[in-house]
Amino acid sequence: METKALFLKKAAELTPVLQEREVRPVRTVALEQAADGAVSVTEAEAFHTRQLRAGDVVCLDFGNHFVGRLTLNLGFSGSHPDAPAWLRIQFAERAQELFEDADAYHGWISKGWIQQEQIHVDVLPAAVALPRRYAFRYVKLTVLDVSGKYSLRLTDCVCRETTCADASTLPAFPLDDPELARIDAVACRTLRSCMQTVFEDGPKRDRRLWLGDLRLQALASYATYRNDELVKRCLYLFAGTANEEGRLAACLFTEPEVEADDTYMFDYSLFFIPTLRDYWNATGDRETLAELWPTALRQAELARKCFDDTGLIRDSDVLGWCFVDWNLNLNKQAGAQAIYLYCLNALTELADALGEHALSARLKEEYQAKKQRAFSALWDKEKQVFVSGAGRQISWASQVWMVLAGVLEPEEGAALLRRVAAMPEAEKMVTPYLYHHYVDALLLVGERDQALNVLRGYWGGMVKQGADTFWELYDPSNPNESPYGGTVVNSFCHAWSCTPAYFLRHRFQIGTD
């Protein structure tokens, strides 16, 4: 059997059986939005006692974030219904979403992701099972019209939740610290909602398997639900969908069949290497390591084409899309050089694990050469920071990734991170994805207290904003920022945000001897 077909067969055999359970609203609420955008939530008359006429609204609060399919049980009072009930149903991960005008959104992400439906119910009473899967805490039902001869009754509302996260495998949080415990709980909930038949990046949007997200989800899973088989499945899916030259796509579709997207990113393809390294370290699964090793090695071989003859990564004209963060002003050259070095170190670890010692030695030589080239071309001696691109841009991302790449001694790395923090001109971090790497870098250089402060301040900031799950993007100075042209399509449960659970349970080793 062809290698890629064999990989996809193995992935299919690892498809998890989703756990399902029925959940119902915990209360009916009324929502009001203040001039500053803040939304107040107050308890309202129970939905099952109300008789609904045209224009009436019912808002249901499920009490936490869920992913699943909804069924509405509808009845009536008064005369026999002589016309259909016409309803609009809106789903929201945050209450603020229910105040956004979907028709006014004209961003570059499709409106099709906006979670709202209009339905006509011709015969009452009825159990109406909505066809799509939704990600939400709140459900708002608006009666667009009913006949004047009857009133609509909502007698029950049930969500059939789906996840492959087994709650019985989640160890209790080991520290008596309410703030950190809440951050951990929200992180675990984020991961749980994203654990479906693959590690989805977001259950609201895009509902796909992305390599950059998978790497962080896998780390969180090792520290929490420990679904190693799902990590293994996702690794085989990527390896089984490599293109003709062996490059891995940034993301995959799994329905109606497995198919690689046509999006390729310099950094995401490389991140297959540390994802496999982390899987090997967590499981000791040598068979999988040996089978997927050629795929990992190929990503480094292909990435080398983006370097010039001196060992310096070329800028975006050759590099192509390198994600790094959702800061649209960010130059990626220095970050890409550092990410390659980071992944080269991981590849060296894998080579050593497989006994490929001659290759390991060559990889170490390559690392040293490209590290020295990074200093000669990208280090600003006057400002004592790494710069990027023809404009010699200074950014948080460049410093964070150079620290993670190990190009500085710990004391020097700690000083570099303090230095960029004092530079208001530095391009900022805008996503939990890059903040994860900042915390990782702080821990690498021994700045444990500052790393914990970032968890409390950044992820704790989302908790103070009412988050049940952590968001795709969070700027403390502008919580409603969006890279898409409107927050109505932002994902408020996003995979790359789940790693506080990994840091708190594993890297900080809280509660262990």
Short mmCIF file of C-alpha atoms in Angstrom, two decimals:
data_model
loop_
_atom_site.label_atom_id
_atom_site.label_comp_id
_atom_site.label_asym_id
_atom_site.label_seq_id
_atom_site.Cartn_x
_atom_site.Cartn_y
_atom_site.Cartn_z
CA MET A 1 0.00 0.00 0.00
CA GLU A 2 1.27 3.50 -0.85
CA THR A 3 2.73 5.24 2.18
CA LYS A 4 0.28 8.16 2.20
CA ALA A 5 -2.69 5.82 1.81
CA LEU A 6 -1.35 3.72 4.69
CA PHE A 7 -1.07 6.85 6.84
CA LEU A 8 -4.67 7.84 6.07
CA LYS A 9 -5.83 4.30 6.84
CA LYS A 10 -4.13 4.47 10.23
CA ALA A 11 -5.68 7.87 10.86
CA ALA A 12 -9.14 6.53 10.00
CA GLU A 13 -8.68 3.64 12.43
CA LEU A 14 -7.92 6.19 15.16
CA THR A 15 -11.15 8.16 14.61
CA PRO A 16 -12.62 8.67 18.08
CA VAL A 17 -16.16 7.86 19.10
CA LEU A 18 -17.64 11.16 20.23
CA GLN A 19 -19.14 11.29 23.68
CA GLU A 20 -22.64 12.74 23.71
CA ARG A 21 -24.89 14.04 26.46
CA GLU A 22 -27.98 16.17 26.68
CA VAL A 23 -27.70 19.63 28.24
CA ARG A 24 -30.42 22.21 28.80
CA PRO A 25 -30.50 25.92 29.58
CA VAL A 26 -29.83 26.78 33.19
CA ARG A 27 -31.90 29.98 33.03
CA THR A 28 -33.73 32.48 30.85
CA VAL A 29 -32.03 35.87 30.72
CA ALA A 30 -32.49 39.45 29.57
CA LEU A 31 -29.52 41.20 27.97
CA GLU A 32 -28.76 44.91 27.86
CA GLN A 33 -25.80 46.64 26.23
CA ALA A 34 -24.33 49.82 27.70
CA ALA A 35 -22.85 52.67 25.67
CA ASP A 36 -19.32 51.28 26.20
CA GLY A 37 -20.34 47.92 24.72
CA ALA A 38 -20.53 46.06 28.02
CA VAL A 39 -23.46 43.65 28.28
CA SER A 40 -25.39 43.07 31.48
CA VAL A 41 -27.14 39.73 31.96
CA THR A 42 -30.10 39.46 34.32
CA GLU A 43 -32.48 36.60 34.99
CA ALA A 44 -35.84 36.76 33.23
CA GLU A 45 -39.15 34.92 33.24
CA ALA A 46 -38.69 31.22 32.59
CA PHE A 47 -39.08 30.42 28.90
CA HIS A 48 -41.58 27.59 29.35
CA THR A 49 -44.11 29.87 31.08
CA ARG A 50 -44.24 32.46 28.32
CA GLN A 51 -46.78 32.82 25.50
CA LEU A 52 -44.89 34.26 22.56
CA ARG A 53 -46.29 36.62 19.96
CA ALA A 54 -44.74 38.36 16.96
CA GLY A 55 -41.70 40.38 18.03
CA ASP A 56 -41.15 38.54 21.31
CA VAL A 57 -37.65 37.43 22.25
CA VAL A 58 -36.40 34.61 24.47
CA CYS A 59 -32.74 34.36 25.42
CA LEU A 60 -31.48 31.10 26.92
CA ASP A 61 -28.31 30.77 28.97
CA PHE A 62 -26.75 27.30 29.01
CA GLY A 63 -24.34 28.34 31.76
CA ASN A 64 -21.15 27.37 29.94
CA HIS A 65 -19.73 26.84 26.46
CA PHE A 66 -21.08 23.83 24.54
CA VAL A 67 -20.65 22.34 21.09
CA GLY A 68 -23.55 20.35 19.72
CA ARG A 69 -26.90 20.20 17.95
CA LEU A 70 -30.05 21.87 19.22
CA THR A 71 -33.63 20.64 19.35
CA LEU A 72 -36.52 23.01 20.10
CA ASN A 73 -39.78 21.60 21.42
CA LEU A 74 -42.53 23.98 20.31
CA GLY A 75 -46.19 24.06 21.25
CA PHE A 76 -49.00 26.59 21.16
CA SER A 77 -51.91 28.01 23.08
CA GLY A 78 -55.14 29.49 21.69
CA SER A 79 -56.74 28.45 18.43
CA HIS A 80 -55.30 25.80 16.17
CA PRO A 81 -52.33 27.36 14.30
CA ASP A 82 -53.52 28.62 10.93
CA ALA A 83 -50.10 29.87 9.71
CA PRO A 84 -46.47 28.81 10.21
CA ALA A 85 -44.39 30.12 13.09
CA TRP A 86 -41.50 32.13 11.64
CA LEU A 87 -38.43 32.23 13.90
CA ARG A 88 -34.91 33.60 13.95
CA ILE A 89 -32.42 31.69 16.12
CA GLN A 90 -29.04 33.16 17.03
CA PHE A 91 -26.16 31.46 18.84
CA ALA A 92 -23.42 33.25 20.72
CA GLU A 93 -20.23 32.23 22.51
CA ARG A 94 -20.27 35.70 24.13
CA ALA A 95 -23.39 37.69 24.92
CA GLN A 96 -21.91 40.66 23.01
CA GLU A 97 -22.31 38.77 19.73
CA LEU A 98 -26.11 39.02 20.02
CA PHE A 99 -25.90 42.81 19.67
CA GLU A 100 -23.94 42.76 16.41
CA ASP A 101 -25.72 43.42 13.13
CA ALA A 102 -24.78 40.50 10.90
CA ASP A 103 -26.07 42.35 7.83
CA ALA A 104 -23.60 45.17 8.49
CA TYR A 105 -20.60 42.82 8.46
CA HIS A 106 -18.51 43.09 5.29
CA GLY A 107 -15.19 41.58 6.33
CA TRP A 108 -13.08 39.11 4.36
CA ILE A 109 -14.24 36.01 6.26
CA SER A 110 -17.51 34.63 4.89
CA LYS A 111 -20.78 35.62 6.54
CA GLY A 112 -21.65 31.95 6.33
CA TRP A 113 -19.86 31.45 9.65
CA ILE A 114 -22.29 33.70 11.51
CA GLN A 115 -24.35 31.44 13.73
CA GLN A 116 -27.96 32.33 12.95
CA GLU A 117 -30.90 30.61 11.31
CA GLN A 118 -34.39 31.49 10.15
CA ILE A 119 -36.95 28.70 10.12
CA HIS A 120 -40.63 28.22 9.41
CA VAL A 121 -42.49 25.65 11.47
CA ASP A 122 -45.61 24.59 9.59
CA VAL A 123 -47.13 22.14 12.06
CA LEU A 124 -47.37 22.58 15.82
CA PRO A 125 -46.62 21.06 18.24
CA ALA A 126 -43.24 19.98 16.89
CA ALA A 127 -39.74 18.90 17.92
CA VAL A 128 -37.51 20.92 15.60
CA ALA A 129 -33.97 19.51 15.31
CA LEU A 130 -31.72 22.15 13.78
CA PRO A 131 -29.45 20.62 11.14
CA ARG A 132 -26.13 22.29 11.94
CA ARG A 133 -23.68 21.95 14.80
CA TYR A 134 -23.20 25.10 16.87
CA ALA A 135 -20.72 26.44 19.44
CA PHE A 136 -22.40 28.64 22.04
CA ARG A 137 -23.41 29.57 25.53
CA TYR A 138 -26.41 31.75 24.64
CA VAL A 139 -29.32 31.03 22.30
CA LYS A 140 -31.63 33.86 21.30
CA LEU A 141 -35.01 33.04 19.76
CA THR A 142 -36.95 35.84 18.09
CA VAL A 143 -40.52 35.32 16.93
CA LEU A 144 -40.58 37.07 13.56
CA ASP A 145 -44.26 36.30 13.10
CA VAL A 146 -47.12 34.03 14.12
CA SER A 147 -50.80 34.19 13.34
CA GLY A 148 -52.96 36.37 15.56
CA LYS A 149 -55.05 33.29 16.41
CA TYR A 150 -52.43 31.54 18.58
CA SER A 151 -49.39 32.04 20.79
CA LEU A 152 -46.17 30.08 20.45
CA ARG A 153 -44.81 28.12 23.41
CA LEU A 154 -41.21 26.95 23.83
CA THR A 155 -41.64 23.93 26.06
CA ASP A 156 -38.12 22.54 26.00
CA CYS A 157 -34.69 23.19 24.48
CA VAL A 158 -32.03 20.49 24.39
CA CYS A 159 -28.46 20.51 23.12
CA ARG A 160 -26.80 17.21 22.34
CA GLU A 161 -23.22 18.08 23.21
CA THR A 162 -20.35 16.32 21.45
CA THR A 163 -16.69 16.02 22.41
CA CYS A 164 -14.05 13.31 22.52
CA ALA A 165 -12.61 14.71 25.77
CA ASP A 166 -13.22 12.26 28.59
CA ALA A 167 -13.87 14.29 31.75
CA SER A 168 -12.97 11.28 33.92
CA THR A 169 -9.35 11.51 32.73
CA LEU A 170 -8.92 15.14 33.79
CA PRO A 171 -6.89 15.38 37.01
CA ALA A 172 -8.06 17.86 39.61
CA PHE A 173 -6.30 21.21 39.55
CA PRO A 174 -3.55 20.86 42.17
CA LEU A 175 -3.42 24.34 43.71
CA ASP A 176 -5.67 26.25 46.08
CA ASP A 177 -5.63 29.49 44.09
CA PRO A 178 -9.11 30.53 42.87
CA GLU A 179 -7.78 32.84 40.14
CA LEU A 180 -5.44 30.26 38.63
CA ALA A 181 -8.02 27.52 39.09
CA ARG A 182 -10.52 29.53 37.05
CA ILE A 183 -7.94 30.21 34.33
CA ASP A 184 -7.17 26.49 34.21
CA ALA A 185 -10.87 25.57 34.06
CA VAL A 186 -11.49 27.93 31.14
CA ALA A 187 -8.41 26.57 29.36
CA CYS A 188 -9.62 22.99 29.82
CA ARG A 189 -13.08 23.97 28.59
CA THR A 190 -11.50 25.54 25.51
CA LEU A 191 -9.61 22.35 24.74
CA ARG A 192 -12.67 20.17 25.45
CA SER A 193 -14.88 22.09 23.01
CA CYS A 194 -12.20 21.85 20.29
CA MET A 195 -11.74 18.08 20.72
CA GLN A 196 -14.03 16.56 18.13
CA THR A 197 -13.01 13.93 15.53
CA VAL A 198 -9.79 15.96 15.25
CA PHE A 199 -8.33 18.80 17.28
CA GLU A 200 -10.33 21.61 15.68
CA ASP A 201 -8.93 25.12 15.76
CA GLY A 202 -12.34 26.52 16.70
CA PRO A 203 -15.72 24.79 16.91
CA LYS A 204 -17.53 27.92 15.69
CA ARG A 205 -15.06 28.82 12.93
CA ASP A 206 -13.04 27.29 11.06
CA ARG A 207 -13.80 23.80 12.42
CA ARG A 208 -10.63 22.47 10.81
CA LEU A 209 -7.37 20.83 11.80
CA TRP A 210 -4.58 23.44 11.72
CA LEU A 211 -0.98 22.40 12.35
CA GLY A 212 -0.07 25.43 14.45
CA ASP A 213 -3.07 24.88 16.72
CA LEU A 214 -2.49 21.12 16.90
CA ARG A 215 0.99 21.63 18.33
CA LEU A 216 -0.37 23.64 21.25
CA GLN A 217 -3.49 21.50 21.76
CA ALA A 218 -1.34 18.39 21.97
CA LEU A 219 0.76 19.96 24.74
CA ALA A 220 -2.38 20.86 26.66
CA SER A 221 -3.85 17.39 26.12
CA TYR A 222 -0.76 15.68 27.55
CA ALA A 223 -1.29 17.69 30.75
CA THR A 224 -5.08 17.29 30.95
CA TYR A 225 -7.34 14.84 29.07
CA ARG A 226 -4.39 12.79 27.80
CA ASN A 227 -5.95 11.84 24.47
CA ASP A 228 -2.72 10.67 22.86
CA GLU A 229 -4.58 8.69 20.21
CA LEU A 230 -6.18 11.89 18.88
CA VAL A 231 -2.75 13.53 18.58
CA LYS A 232 -1.49 10.46 16.74
CA ARG A 233 -4.49 10.52 14.40
CA CYS A 234 -3.87 14.16 13.52
CA LEU A 235 -0.18 13.56 12.83
CA TYR A 236 -1.04 10.74 10.43
CA LEU A 237 -3.67 12.89 8.74
CA PHE A 238 -1.10 15.55 7.95
CA ALA A 239 1.49 13.04 6.80
CA GLY A 240 -1.10 11.34 4.61
CA THR A 241 -2.04 14.56 2.82
CA ALA A 242 1.43 15.89 1.95
CA ASN A 243 1.58 17.38 -1.53
CA GLU A 244 3.66 16.07 -4.44
CA GLU A 245 6.92 17.50 -3.07
CA GLY A 246 6.14 16.37 0.47
CA ARG A 247 5.09 19.74 1.92
CA LEU A 248 2.37 19.76 4.56
CA ALA A 249 -0.59 22.09 4.24
CA ALA A 250 -1.34 24.51 7.04
CA CYS A 251 -4.73 22.90 7.62
CA LEU A 252 -6.95 19.99 6.61
CA PHE A 253 -10.61 19.39 5.91
CA THR A 254 -12.04 16.11 7.17
CA GLU A 255 -15.49 16.18 5.55
CA PRO A 256 -16.85 14.82 3.30
CA GLU A 257 -13.42 13.25 3.03
CA VAL A 258 -9.93 14.10 4.18
CA GLU A 259 -8.39 16.79 1.99
CA ALA A 260 -5.51 19.22 2.44
CA ASP A 261 -6.34 22.90 2.11
CA ASP A 262 -4.46 24.89 -0.52
CA THR A 263 -2.94 27.09 2.20
CA TYR A 264 0.76 26.56 2.93
CA MET A 265 2.72 28.41 5.59
CA PHE A 266 6.47 28.35 6.19
CA ASP A 267 6.13 28.05 9.95
CA TYR A 268 3.12 25.74 10.13
CA SER A 269 4.73 23.11 7.87
CA LEU A 270 7.84 23.16 10.05
CA PHE A 271 5.80 22.79 13.23
CA PHE A 272 5.11 19.17 12.31
CA ILE A 273 8.65 18.53 13.59
CA PRO A 274 8.23 19.73 17.22
CA THR A 275 4.70 18.28 17.31
CA LEU A 276 6.14 14.86 16.51
CA ARG A 277 8.98 15.46 18.99
CA ASP A 278 6.50 16.32 21.75
CA TYR A 279 4.40 13.25 20.91
CA TRP A 280 7.50 11.05 21.12
CA ASN A 281 8.51 12.58 24.46
CA ALA A 282 4.99 12.12 25.85
CA THR A 283 4.37 8.57 24.64
CA GLY A 284 7.61 6.83 23.71
CA ASP A 285 5.80 5.51 20.62
CA ARG A 286 8.82 4.56 18.53
CA GLU A 287 6.83 2.95 15.72
CA THR A 288 4.98 6.18 14.99
CA LEU A 289 8.18 8.19 15.30
CA ALA A 290 9.95 5.97 12.77
CA GLU A 291 7.06 6.06 10.30
CA LEU A 292 6.61 9.83 10.44
CA TRP A 293 10.29 10.75 10.63
CA PRO A 294 10.69 11.11 6.84
CA THR A 295 7.76 13.54 6.76
CA ALA A 296 9.35 15.62 9.52
CA LEU A 297 12.75 15.59 7.81
CA ARG A 298 11.19 16.65 4.51
CA GLN A 299 9.73 19.82 6.04
CA ALA A 300 13.21 21.04 6.96
CA GLU A 301 14.57 20.14 3.52
CA LEU A 302 11.86 22.17 1.82
CA ALA A 303 12.27 25.12 4.21
CA ARG A 304 15.96 25.40 3.29
CA LYS A 305 14.91 26.67 -0.14
CA CYS A 306 13.81 29.91 1.53
CA PHE A 307 17.38 30.77 2.65
CA ASP A 308 20.00 32.58 0.64
CA ASP A 309 23.51 31.24 0.15
CA THR A 310 24.70 32.89 3.36
CA GLY A 311 22.15 31.14 5.57
CA LEU A 312 19.79 34.09 6.01
CA ILE A 313 16.06 33.61 5.52
CA ARG A 314 14.72 35.63 2.64
CA ASP A 315 11.97 38.15 3.27
CA SER A 316 8.31 37.77 2.35
CA ASP A 317 8.86 37.93 -1.42
CA VAL A 318 10.44 34.46 -1.24
CA LEU A 319 9.34 33.29 2.19
CA GLY A 320 5.64 33.44 1.36
CA TRP A 321 3.12 33.21 4.16
CA CYS A 322 4.68 32.76 7.57
CA PHE A 323 2.00 33.30 10.20
CA VAL A 324 3.75 34.08 13.54
CA ASP A 325 0.88 36.30 14.76
CA TRP A 326 -2.20 38.24 13.58
CA ASN A 327 -0.39 41.59 13.70
CA LEU A 328 -0.83 42.71 10.10
CA ASN A 329 2.14 45.11 10.38
CA LEU A 330 4.54 42.40 11.51
CA ASN A 331 7.59 41.66 9.39
CA LYS A 332 8.29 37.91 9.60
CA GLN A 333 11.94 37.58 8.49
CA ALA A 334 13.57 37.39 11.93
CA GLY A 335 10.74 35.31 13.34
CA ALA A 336 11.03 32.84 10.46
CA GLN A 337 14.81 32.51 10.95
CA ALA A 338 14.25 31.75 14.63
CA ILE A 339 11.37 29.34 14.01
CA TYR A 340 13.54 27.37 11.60
CA LEU A 341 16.29 27.19 14.25
CA TYR A 342 13.74 26.10 16.87
CA CYS A 343 12.46 23.32 14.61
CA LEU A 344 16.01 22.34 13.66
CA ASN A 345 16.71 21.69 17.34
CA ALA A 346 13.60 19.50 17.53
CA LEU A 347 14.67 17.63 14.39
CA THR A 348 18.08 17.02 15.96
CA GLU A 349 16.40 15.49 19.01
CA LEU A 350 14.43 13.15 16.77
CA ALA A 351 17.54 12.18 14.81
CA ASP A 352 19.31 11.31 18.06
CA ALA A 353 16.30 9.28 19.25
CA LEU A 354 16.43 7.24 16.04
CA GLY A 355 20.19 6.75 16.19
CA GLU A 356 20.83 8.99 13.16
CA HIS A 357 23.96 10.41 14.74
CA ALA A 358 25.75 11.49 11.56
CA LEU A 359 22.67 13.45 10.49
CA SER A 360 22.35 14.87 13.99
CA ALA A 361 25.91 16.20 13.77
CA ARG A 362 25.19 17.87 10.42
CA LEU A 363 22.01 19.43 11.79
CA LYS A 364 23.95 20.85 14.74
CA GLU A 365 26.49 22.36 12.35
CA GLU A 366 23.67 23.89 10.29
CA TYR A 367 22.11 25.31 13.45
CA GLN A 368 25.34 27.01 14.48
CA ALA A 369 25.86 28.49 11.02
CA LYS A 370 22.35 29.89 10.71
CA LYS A 371 22.45 31.12 14.30
CA GLN A 372 25.63 33.09 13.57
CA ARG A 373 24.07 34.46 10.40
CA ALA A 374 21.07 35.64 12.41
CA PHE A 375 23.39 37.62 14.66
CA SER A 376 25.43 39.11 11.84
CA ALA A 377 22.39 40.21 9.81
CA LEU A 378 19.57 40.72 12.30
CA TRP A 379 21.16 41.85 15.57
CA ASP A 380 21.14 45.59 16.16
CA LYS A 381 24.24 46.25 18.30
CA GLU A 382 23.13 49.73 19.29
CA LYS A 383 19.61 48.83 20.40
CA GLN A 384 20.56 45.32 21.54
CA VAL A 385 17.57 43.64 19.92
CA PHE A 386 16.87 41.58 16.80
CA VAL A 387 15.46 43.49 13.84
CA SER A 388 13.52 42.21 10.86
CA GLY A 389 13.19 43.10 7.18
CA ALA A 390 14.57 45.95 5.13
CA GLY A 391 12.94 48.42 7.53
CA ARG A 392 14.77 46.82 10.49
CA GLN A 393 11.53 46.45 12.37
CA ILE A 394 11.58 45.74 16.11
CA SER A 395 8.87 43.43 17.37
CA TRP A 396 8.00 41.27 20.35
CA ALA A 397 7.64 38.30 18.00
CA SER A 398 11.25 38.49 16.78
CA GLN A 399 12.69 38.59 20.31
CA VAL A 400 10.39 35.86 21.65
CA TRP A 401 11.24 33.43 18.87
CA MET A 402 14.97 34.11 19.04
CA VAL A 403 14.85 33.25 22.74
CA LEU A 404 12.89 30.05 22.00
CA ALA A 405 15.41 29.17 19.29
CA GLY A 406 18.11 29.12 21.98
CA VAL A 407 20.38 31.65 20.30
CA LEU A 408 21.05 33.41 23.64
CA GLU A 409 22.11 32.23 27.05
CA PRO A 410 19.27 32.37 29.62
CA GLU A 411 20.53 35.54 31.30
CA GLU A 412 20.88 37.28 27.94
CA GLY A 413 17.45 36.06 26.84
CA ALA A 414 15.84 37.39 30.00
CA ALA A 415 17.51 40.77 29.46
CA LEU A 416 16.32 40.82 25.83
CA LEU A 417 12.70 40.24 26.85
CA ARG A 418 12.93 42.99 29.46
CA ARG A 419 14.48 45.29 26.86
CA VAL A 420 11.72 44.87 24.27
CA ALA A 421 9.12 45.39 27.00
CA ALA A 422 10.55 48.89 27.47
CA MET A 423 10.26 49.74 23.77
CA PRO A 424 6.84 51.23 22.99
CA GLU A 425 7.75 51.27 19.29
CA ALA A 426 8.04 47.47 19.17
CA GLU A 427 5.27 45.76 17.18
CA LYS A 428 2.99 44.23 19.77
CA MET A 429 1.58 40.77 20.33
CA VAL A 430 -2.11 40.48 19.48
CA THR A 431 -3.11 36.81 19.93
CA PRO A 432 -2.97 34.20 22.67
CA TYR A 433 -0.93 32.21 20.15
CA LEU A 434 2.05 34.57 20.41
CA TYR A 435 1.43 35.16 24.11
CA HIS A 436 1.83 31.39 24.57
CA HIS A 437 5.29 31.62 23.05
CA TYR A 438 6.11 34.62 25.21
CA VAL A 439 5.25 32.65 28.37
CA ASP A 440 7.27 29.72 27.00
CA ALA A 441 10.23 32.01 26.40
CA LEU A 442 10.00 33.50 29.89
CA LEU A 443 10.06 30.04 31.44
CA LEU A 444 12.99 29.03 29.25
CA VAL A 445 15.10 31.87 30.64
CA GLY A 446 14.02 31.37 34.24
CA GLU A 447 11.53 34.25 34.52
CA ARG A 448 8.93 32.13 36.30
CA ASP A 449 7.27 34.96 38.24
CA GLN A 450 6.84 37.10 35.15
CA ALA A 451 5.44 34.14 33.23
CA LEU A 452 2.86 33.60 35.95
CA ASN A 453 2.03 37.31 35.90
CA VAL A 454 1.33 37.06 32.16
CA LEU A 455 -1.04 34.15 32.72
CA ARG A 456 -2.86 36.09 35.41
CA GLY A 457 -2.92 39.34 33.44
CA TYR A 458 -3.57 38.19 29.88
CA TRP A 459 -5.68 35.06 30.15
CA GLY A 460 -7.07 36.31 33.45
CA GLY A 461 -8.10 39.45 31.56
CA MET A 462 -10.34 37.35 29.32
CA VAL A 463 -11.82 35.68 32.38
CA LYS A 464 -12.63 39.13 33.80
CA GLN A 465 -14.34 39.94 30.49
CA GLY A 466 -16.61 36.95 31.15
CA ALA A 467 -14.90 34.31 29.03
CA ASP A 468 -16.09 30.71 29.43
CA THR A 469 -13.52 29.67 26.83
CA PHE A 470 -10.44 31.54 25.65
CA TRP A 471 -10.53 33.60 22.49
CA GLU A 472 -8.80 33.59 19.14
CA LEU A 473 -7.64 37.17 19.60
CA TYR A 474 -7.45 39.37 22.67
CA ASP A 475 -5.93 42.83 22.91
CA PRO A 476 -6.37 44.11 26.49
CA SER A 477 -6.45 47.67 25.18
CA ASN A 478 -9.11 46.82 22.60
CA PRO A 479 -11.05 43.64 23.54
CA ASN A 480 -13.24 43.96 20.43
CA GLU A 481 -10.39 43.93 17.93
CA SER A 482 -10.74 41.68 14.87
CA PRO A 483 -8.35 40.84 12.00
CA TYR A 484 -11.35 39.95 9.84
CA GLY A 485 -13.24 43.23 9.64
CA GLY A 486 -15.77 42.47 12.37
CA THR A 487 -15.92 40.58 15.67
CA VAL A 488 -19.12 38.79 14.68
CA VAL A 489 -16.91 36.21 12.98
CA ASN A 490 -14.24 36.09 15.70
CA SER A 491 -13.81 32.73 17.38
CA PHE A 492 -14.33 33.02 21.13
CA CYS A 493 -13.33 29.41 21.72
CA HIS A 494 -10.03 28.90 19.98
CA ALA A 495 -7.53 26.10 20.23
CA TRP A 496 -4.33 28.10 20.42
CA SER A 497 -5.62 29.77 23.58
CA CYS A 498 -5.88 26.62 25.71
CA THR A 499 -2.28 26.35 26.93
CA PRO A 500 -2.55 27.89 30.42
CA ALA A 501 -3.58 24.36 31.46
CA TYR A 502 -0.31 23.04 30.01
CA PHE A 503 1.78 25.71 31.70
CA LEU A 504 0.07 25.47 35.09
CA ARG A 505 -0.11 21.68 35.25
CA HIS A 506 3.19 20.79 33.60
CA ARG A 507 5.68 23.59 33.12
CA PHE A 508 5.14 25.27 36.50
CA GLN A 509 4.68 21.84 38.12
CA ILE A 510 2.24 23.34 40.57
CA GLY A 511 1.33 20.96 43.36
CA THR A 512 4.20 18.53 42.63
CA ASP A 513 7.20 17.75 44.78
#
